[in-house]
Amino acid sequence: MQVIGSRPRLVVSADGTGVVGHAGARLLADLADATGLTSACSIALRRLRPRGSGHDPGRIATDLAVVIADGGETITDLAVLRDQSEVFGPVASTPTAWRLLADIDEAVLAALRAARAAAREVSWLQAAETGEGIPAVTTAGHELSGLVLDIDATLITCHSEKEQAAPTYKGGFGYHPLLCFLANTGEAMSGLLRPGNAGASTAADHITVLDAALAQIPDAHRHGTAILIRADSAGSAKAFLAHIQTLRENSLDLRFSVGYPVTEPVRRAIQALPDNLWHPALDQNGTLRDGAEVAELTGMVDLASYLAGTRIIVRRERPHPGAQLSLFDQDEGLRHQVFLTDTPHAGGGSAQFLEIRHRQHAIVEDHIRTGQSTGFGRFPSRHFAINAAWLEPSLTAIDLLAWTRLLLLDGELATAEPKKLRYRILHVAARITRGGRRLHLRISAAWPGRHDLTSAFARLTALPRPST
């Protein structure tokens, strides 16, 4: 019989001194300063600061973003920073943070978004000066030139009565925000909080989110850089695609790849397609995908009402267990997915390459899933305006995590999801000591992520700072 070793006996008390928890969150706070985010938010929110003394509204907004990135879910979680002022400095009370969110209107939101764009420009310049810059998206073993924006909506369940929360198309109750992420880095470029019954295919909302996302891209990248816009079938609204064309005519190098419903004309075209026009589909690594084929339907489906040069491509595959199938799919015994793109034949790649490029849009579901644990999975107020204001520091929190991976981390942590970052480096405890007129944060010599965290702080110190 094997004896199981017992754990050491403990006496637990709450009288420790000189110890701080969530010490790694200081990395996020310092990164906000290093990218100019804190100062830019301070300028954007200057008019909300009461006369005389008081907490700087920009610092409050930054602290909220840090707490959310660290895994906080409510405004009261600011206490994690506030109760450890030796490391995090003075932090606003919960009522003060509430008042700030309540005072934010559309004009202030616009100023906050401009502040986030300014910090993004700095972080991208820092990435260019200290590394290789913004990474390329890899598809089928090839790097895509330029940037890739992924737009998608999600359903957020509200468990209490909230203003403009409404029944959703899936039978739930809550909000239906529309979001845009940068596939290259995972940054949250823009978001629009909407009622739960908001239409999935609303062109006006897609235009709003796209324009806000493009405004987040630094001028040096927005002009002269190829930008691919991906969306599911909700993005196939003609007004939205026409808006993309208008932007392209105004010097932005934009292309789209959006889902398209399997309509009756599409079904007829699929059935009329000879077998020799179907080609093997590709996997993400560029190898052939077993049981999946791709074909081009351009010229077989009437797209006269769409933009000139629009192509339509279909993919068919043996359905996996549990796949949702239409009656047409059940009759054919295959699952069909269709999308539109305006990427031209010349230099655009084969239909197989364009299909795997479009299918990679599914990565946005990972960004939304992790984003729901980084702020926008739970809205704090009964008032819609406050919840819309809460969305902005939530997107900022996602950016802080993305910039941390891009600028300060390497190895597996450079691509880690927020849960791993929190477990490995953000939630670490440390001891505070003083010596040589300096405050020392001493991480346990036995902590597995100690070298990752200390290296990240060293890289942070070496980052070039924006001129003031």
XYZ file of C-alpha atoms in Angstrom:
468
model
C 0.000 0.000 0.000
C 1.451 3.329 -1.089
C 1.488 6.088 1.516
C 0.299 9.484 0.290
C 2.450 12.282 1.669
C 0.611 14.830 3.784
C 0.756 18.555 3.165
C 2.409 20.798 5.755
C 0.066 22.058 8.456
C -0.833 25.731 8.147
C -1.995 28.489 10.429
C -3.802 31.075 8.313
C -4.039 34.713 9.355
C -4.691 38.016 7.630
C -1.962 40.092 9.229
C 0.804 39.887 6.614
C 2.715 43.008 5.599
C 5.040 43.815 2.753
C 3.318 41.398 0.364
C 1.363 42.251 -2.778
C -0.913 40.071 -4.898
C -1.534 40.443 -8.639
C 1.929 41.955 -8.882
C 2.086 41.243 -12.615
C -0.766 43.672 -13.190
C 1.762 46.446 -12.564
C 3.260 45.406 -15.920
C -0.011 46.363 -17.628
C -0.216 49.672 -15.789
C 3.349 50.574 -16.745
C 2.731 49.535 -20.351
C -0.254 51.894 -20.460
C 2.128 54.671 -19.394
C 4.866 53.600 -21.837
C 2.537 53.670 -24.846
C 1.134 57.056 -23.875
C -2.305 55.571 -23.206
C -2.605 57.018 -19.697
C -1.652 60.549 -20.751
C -3.850 60.401 -23.871
C -6.850 59.293 -21.792
C -6.103 62.068 -19.314
C -6.283 64.651 -22.094
C -9.431 63.077 -23.556
C -11.245 63.138 -20.201
C -9.853 66.410 -18.883
C -13.214 68.178 -18.938
C -14.703 65.512 -16.642
C -12.271 66.244 -13.826
C -13.843 68.222 -10.992
C -12.220 71.502 -10.059
C -9.596 71.236 -7.403
C -8.233 67.952 -6.217
C -9.454 64.535 -7.191
C -8.467 61.523 -9.210
C -7.482 62.138 -12.826
C -10.295 60.701 -15.032
C -7.769 59.383 -17.542
C -5.962 57.481 -14.809
C -9.298 56.052 -13.617
C -10.094 54.843 -17.141
C -6.640 53.269 -17.436
C -6.942 51.588 -14.036
C -10.297 50.147 -15.103
C -8.686 48.722 -18.243
C -5.847 47.219 -16.169
C -8.296 45.589 -13.745
C -10.371 44.172 -16.599
C -7.271 42.826 -18.345
C -6.275 41.253 -15.038
C -9.595 39.392 -14.961
C -11.806 41.832 -13.060
C -15.512 41.682 -13.874
C -17.001 44.616 -11.958
C -16.097 48.159 -11.020
C -15.690 47.057 -7.397
C -12.701 44.947 -8.516
C -10.720 48.199 -8.534
C -10.151 47.344 -4.884
C -7.482 44.858 -6.017
C -5.349 47.845 -7.053
C -6.628 50.368 -4.547
C -5.817 48.234 -1.502
C -2.221 47.814 -2.689
C -1.346 51.461 -3.147
C 2.349 50.858 -2.424
C 2.610 49.253 -5.864
C -0.288 50.733 -7.843
C -0.437 54.233 -6.366
C -3.661 56.083 -5.576
C -6.679 54.390 -7.180
C -10.177 55.854 -7.325
C -13.007 54.545 -5.182
C -15.860 52.558 -6.663
C -18.335 55.500 -6.516
C -15.804 57.758 -8.257
C -15.355 55.233 -11.063
C -19.125 54.869 -11.346
C -19.538 58.631 -11.699
C -16.896 58.723 -14.422
C -18.668 56.058 -16.485
C -22.004 57.829 -15.967
C -20.521 61.117 -17.252
C -19.191 59.616 -20.485
C -21.306 60.601 -23.492
C -20.791 60.046 -27.215
C -18.399 62.995 -27.518
C -16.251 61.693 -24.661
C -16.353 58.166 -26.106
C -15.038 59.568 -29.384
C -12.197 61.272 -27.491
C -11.371 58.024 -25.662
C -11.249 56.132 -28.956
C -8.891 58.764 -30.359
C -6.691 58.313 -27.273
C -6.617 54.560 -27.813
C -5.678 55.114 -31.470
C -2.810 57.383 -30.427
C -1.507 54.740 -28.008
C -1.856 52.077 -30.698
C 0.303 54.136 -33.041
C 2.992 54.344 -30.367
C 2.828 50.618 -29.611
C 3.148 49.760 -33.299
C 6.147 52.069 -33.621
C 7.675 50.403 -30.565
C 7.064 46.997 -32.158
C 8.810 48.176 -35.326
C 11.803 49.559 -33.418
C 12.286 46.626 -31.041
C 11.241 43.696 -33.228
C 9.734 42.883 -36.592
C 6.644 45.032 -36.236
C 3.089 43.813 -36.727
C 3.113 40.084 -37.579
C 1.524 38.828 -40.778
C -1.439 36.471 -40.823
C -0.392 33.066 -42.128
C -2.791 31.144 -44.355
C -2.102 27.769 -45.972
C 1.580 28.158 -45.172
C 1.812 31.626 -46.796
C 1.907 35.056 -45.187
C -0.852 37.450 -46.195
C 0.382 40.908 -46.996
C -1.108 43.699 -44.936
C -3.747 43.636 -42.217
C -6.854 41.520 -41.679
C -9.947 42.863 -39.904
C -12.522 40.352 -38.651
C -16.044 41.583 -37.877
C -18.556 39.485 -35.966
C -21.395 39.809 -33.464
C -21.967 37.937 -30.243
C -24.787 37.451 -27.767
C -24.285 38.537 -24.154
C -26.817 37.174 -21.696
C -28.172 39.600 -19.114
C -29.396 37.943 -15.930
C -31.157 41.067 -14.660
C -33.221 43.862 -16.169
C -30.979 46.204 -18.117
C -31.924 49.086 -20.365
C -32.241 48.004 -24.030
C -31.605 44.351 -23.174
C -33.993 42.350 -25.359
C -34.808 38.820 -26.508
C -32.191 37.414 -28.878
C -32.676 35.312 -31.995
C -31.399 32.277 -30.100
C -34.063 32.561 -27.456
C -31.942 34.274 -24.824
C -32.135 37.774 -23.361
C -29.449 40.445 -23.341
C -27.236 42.420 -25.698
C -25.971 41.771 -29.230
C -22.712 43.765 -29.631
C -20.889 43.941 -32.965
C -17.083 43.815 -32.728
C -14.002 44.062 -34.900
C -10.624 42.465 -34.155
C -7.261 42.658 -35.898
C -6.343 39.080 -36.820
C -2.621 39.960 -36.937
C -2.350 40.697 -33.209
C -5.732 40.058 -31.587
C -6.265 43.753 -30.823
C -9.857 44.892 -30.327
C -10.247 47.624 -32.919
C -13.853 48.672 -32.327
C -17.162 47.626 -30.856
C -20.794 48.724 -30.863
C -23.148 47.783 -28.041
C -26.601 46.944 -29.383
C -29.909 45.633 -28.021
C -30.381 41.878 -28.051
C -32.877 42.096 -30.914
C -30.541 44.082 -33.186
C -30.444 42.708 -36.716
C -27.496 40.500 -37.574
C -27.190 41.867 -41.124
C -27.593 45.580 -40.355
C -25.394 47.345 -42.909
C -25.365 50.613 -40.951
C -23.916 48.894 -37.872
C -21.264 47.121 -39.933
C -20.302 50.438 -41.520
C -20.062 52.108 -38.105
C -17.844 49.362 -36.698
C -15.637 49.227 -39.806
C -15.116 52.997 -39.906
C -14.242 53.009 -36.200
C -11.783 50.141 -36.739
C -10.098 51.872 -39.664
C -9.755 55.028 -37.559
C -7.781 52.934 -35.034
C -5.164 51.963 -37.616
C -2.199 54.398 -37.677
C -1.999 56.560 -40.795
C 1.253 54.917 -41.915
C -0.555 51.560 -42.088
C -4.058 52.662 -43.061
C -2.858 54.257 -46.292
C -0.825 52.150 -48.701
C -1.318 48.863 -46.805
C -3.561 46.092 -48.064
C -6.454 45.565 -45.638
C -8.726 42.523 -45.890
C -12.158 42.730 -44.250
C -13.730 39.403 -43.297
C -17.209 38.734 -41.990
C -19.824 36.018 -42.000
C -22.999 36.228 -44.097
C -24.188 39.171 -41.981
C -21.512 41.209 -43.783
C -22.857 40.480 -47.273
C -25.312 43.397 -47.202
C -24.931 45.310 -50.464
C -24.781 48.691 -48.720
C -21.854 47.508 -46.580
C -19.919 46.178 -49.573
C -20.661 49.374 -51.490
C -19.205 51.339 -48.575
C -16.012 49.293 -48.794
C -15.801 50.118 -52.482
C -16.286 53.822 -51.731
C -13.442 53.711 -49.221
C -11.259 51.958 -51.793
C -12.015 54.710 -54.301
C -10.785 57.141 -51.641
C -7.264 55.669 -51.549
C -7.707 52.839 -49.016
C -6.531 49.447 -50.271
C -9.516 47.429 -49.005
C -10.795 44.021 -50.084
C -13.582 41.917 -48.628
C -14.307 38.259 -47.987
C -17.808 37.749 -46.566
C -20.144 34.803 -46.146
C -23.167 34.392 -48.374
C -26.394 32.437 -47.797
C -27.080 29.280 -49.790
C -30.063 30.631 -51.718
C -32.095 28.770 -54.303
C -30.051 30.176 -57.253
C -26.887 29.063 -55.439
C -28.335 25.577 -54.914
C -29.154 25.255 -58.612
C -25.651 26.388 -59.558
C -24.078 23.852 -57.172
C -26.184 21.031 -58.600
C -25.302 22.039 -62.167
C -21.578 22.174 -61.466
C -19.711 19.280 -63.144
C -17.461 17.171 -60.926
C -14.311 18.154 -62.792
C -14.675 21.769 -61.590
C -14.420 20.788 -57.950
C -10.892 20.983 -56.511
C -9.490 19.676 -53.211
C -9.747 22.116 -50.321
C -6.700 23.081 -48.271
C -5.867 22.864 -44.585
C -4.283 25.708 -42.630
C -0.815 24.265 -43.237
C -1.368 24.166 -47.001
C -1.895 20.397 -47.312
C -4.966 18.905 -48.983
C -7.992 18.498 -46.728
C -9.535 15.071 -46.891
C -13.224 15.003 -47.831
C -13.534 18.716 -48.702
C -13.679 20.411 -52.108
C -13.903 23.955 -53.453
C -15.397 25.368 -56.644
C -16.039 28.802 -58.126
C -19.625 29.732 -59.012
C -18.812 33.117 -60.553
C -20.839 33.468 -63.738
C -23.313 30.792 -62.655
C -25.081 32.952 -60.033
C -26.518 36.354 -60.856
C -24.423 38.928 -58.972
C -25.381 41.881 -61.160
C -26.602 43.858 -58.158
C -23.245 43.438 -56.432
C -20.008 45.272 -57.144
C -18.235 44.605 -60.405
C -15.552 41.974 -59.905
C -17.343 40.179 -57.071
C -16.636 36.454 -57.065
C -18.641 33.677 -55.431
C -16.950 30.504 -54.172
C -18.434 27.401 -52.558
C -16.973 24.723 -50.339
C -18.483 21.297 -49.745
C -17.420 18.793 -47.119
C -18.583 15.635 -45.477
C -20.379 16.853 -42.333
C -18.823 16.151 -38.981
C -21.030 14.690 -36.219
C -23.366 17.330 -34.834
C -23.016 19.716 -37.790
C -26.077 21.841 -38.553
C -27.378 20.902 -41.983
C -30.008 22.505 -44.179
C -32.521 20.402 -46.093
C -30.364 20.917 -49.178
C -27.279 19.653 -47.328
C -29.210 16.645 -46.083
C -30.319 15.821 -49.622
C -26.801 16.193 -50.987
C -25.163 14.462 -48.023
C -22.584 17.282 -47.847
C -22.292 20.556 -45.971
C -22.002 23.642 -48.189
C -20.575 27.046 -47.305
C -20.482 29.994 -49.694
C -18.687 33.339 -49.609
C -18.153 36.433 -51.737
C -14.849 38.178 -52.362
C -13.609 40.978 -54.576
C -10.033 39.664 -54.623
C -9.218 39.489 -58.338
C -7.966 36.391 -60.142
C -4.681 38.052 -61.056
C -2.386 37.897 -58.073
C -5.227 36.903 -55.772
C -4.591 33.192 -55.565
C -6.661 30.164 -56.408
C -10.196 29.511 -55.220
C -8.743 26.986 -52.769
C -6.443 29.619 -51.249
C -9.219 32.222 -51.020
C -11.484 29.670 -49.345
C -9.002 28.778 -46.608
C -8.265 32.493 -46.186
C -11.971 33.115 -45.619
C -12.427 30.088 -43.357
C -9.711 31.486 -41.097
C -12.250 34.162 -40.159
C -13.320 31.645 -37.500
C -10.443 32.916 -35.358
C -12.697 35.835 -34.431
C -14.738 33.391 -32.349
C -11.663 32.825 -30.172
C -11.182 36.578 -29.800
C -14.814 36.990 -28.769
C -14.631 34.056 -26.365
C -11.585 35.467 -24.595
C -13.048 38.972 -24.814
C -16.050 37.809 -22.846
C -13.660 37.060 -19.992
C -12.040 40.463 -20.530
C -14.845 42.886 -19.905
C -17.678 42.592 -22.363
C -19.039 39.268 -21.157
C -20.708 41.034 -18.254
C -22.049 44.574 -18.202
C -22.223 46.277 -14.795
C -25.156 48.687 -14.969
C -28.897 48.853 -15.533
C -28.271 51.872 -17.784
C -27.380 51.338 -21.439
C -25.147 54.424 -21.653
C -22.977 53.243 -18.757
C -22.691 49.787 -20.305
C -21.691 51.378 -23.619
C -19.020 53.317 -21.730
C -17.864 50.088 -20.012
C -17.252 48.542 -23.429
C -14.466 51.048 -24.155
C -12.147 50.092 -21.230
C -12.960 46.461 -22.045
C -11.603 46.911 -25.577
C -8.648 48.808 -24.108
C -7.967 45.872 -21.770
C -7.844 43.501 -24.743
C -5.397 45.875 -26.424
C -3.167 45.995 -23.338
C -2.948 42.204 -23.325
C -2.233 42.170 -27.069
C 0.516 44.791 -26.712
C 1.976 42.854 -23.783
C 2.281 39.751 -25.962
C 3.634 41.748 -28.898
C 6.164 43.910 -27.072
C 7.123 42.155 -23.851
C 6.749 38.390 -24.160
C 8.189 35.580 -26.246
C 7.824 31.839 -26.599
C 4.462 30.321 -25.772
C 3.366 33.379 -23.786
C 3.633 35.543 -26.914
C 0.548 33.739 -28.234
C -1.105 32.836 -24.922
C -4.739 33.511 -24.157
C -5.639 35.820 -21.244
C -6.357 32.913 -18.891
C -2.793 31.616 -19.203
C -1.284 35.109 -18.910
C -3.214 35.711 -15.705
C -2.259 32.363 -14.226
C 1.412 32.557 -15.190
C 2.428 36.201 -14.771
C -0.359 38.634 -13.834
C -1.636 37.034 -10.627
C 1.760 36.327 -9.120
C 2.415 37.462 -5.557
C 5.561 39.336 -4.567
C 7.241 40.863 -1.544
C 7.870 44.598 -1.321
C 11.193 45.796 0.026
C 12.969 49.117 0.014
C 16.597 49.872 -0.491
C 18.698 52.525 -2.140
C 15.671 54.867 -2.214
C 13.897 52.428 -4.502
C 10.905 50.134 -4.159
C 11.698 46.516 -4.985
C 9.136 43.949 -6.085
C 10.599 40.555 -5.215
C 8.975 37.607 -6.970
C 9.405 34.192 -5.423
C 12.511 32.410 -6.685
C 10.382 29.259 -6.984
C 7.597 30.766 -9.132
C 7.532 29.047 -12.579
C 6.902 32.282 -14.484
C 9.454 34.409 -12.646
C 11.867 34.693 -15.570
C 9.073 35.554 -18.031
C 7.818 38.331 -15.775
C 11.213 39.816 -14.934
C 12.200 39.725 -18.618
C 8.938 41.471 -19.510
C 9.664 44.261 -17.012
C 13.179 44.602 -18.448
C 11.820 44.907 -21.986
C 9.261 47.419 -20.781
C 12.015 49.582 -19.329
C 13.881 49.461 -22.651
C 10.896 50.470 -24.798
C 11.361 53.763 -26.648
C 9.018 56.389 -25.208
C 6.925 58.869 -27.197
C 8.220 62.426 -27.126
C 6.166 64.818 -25.023
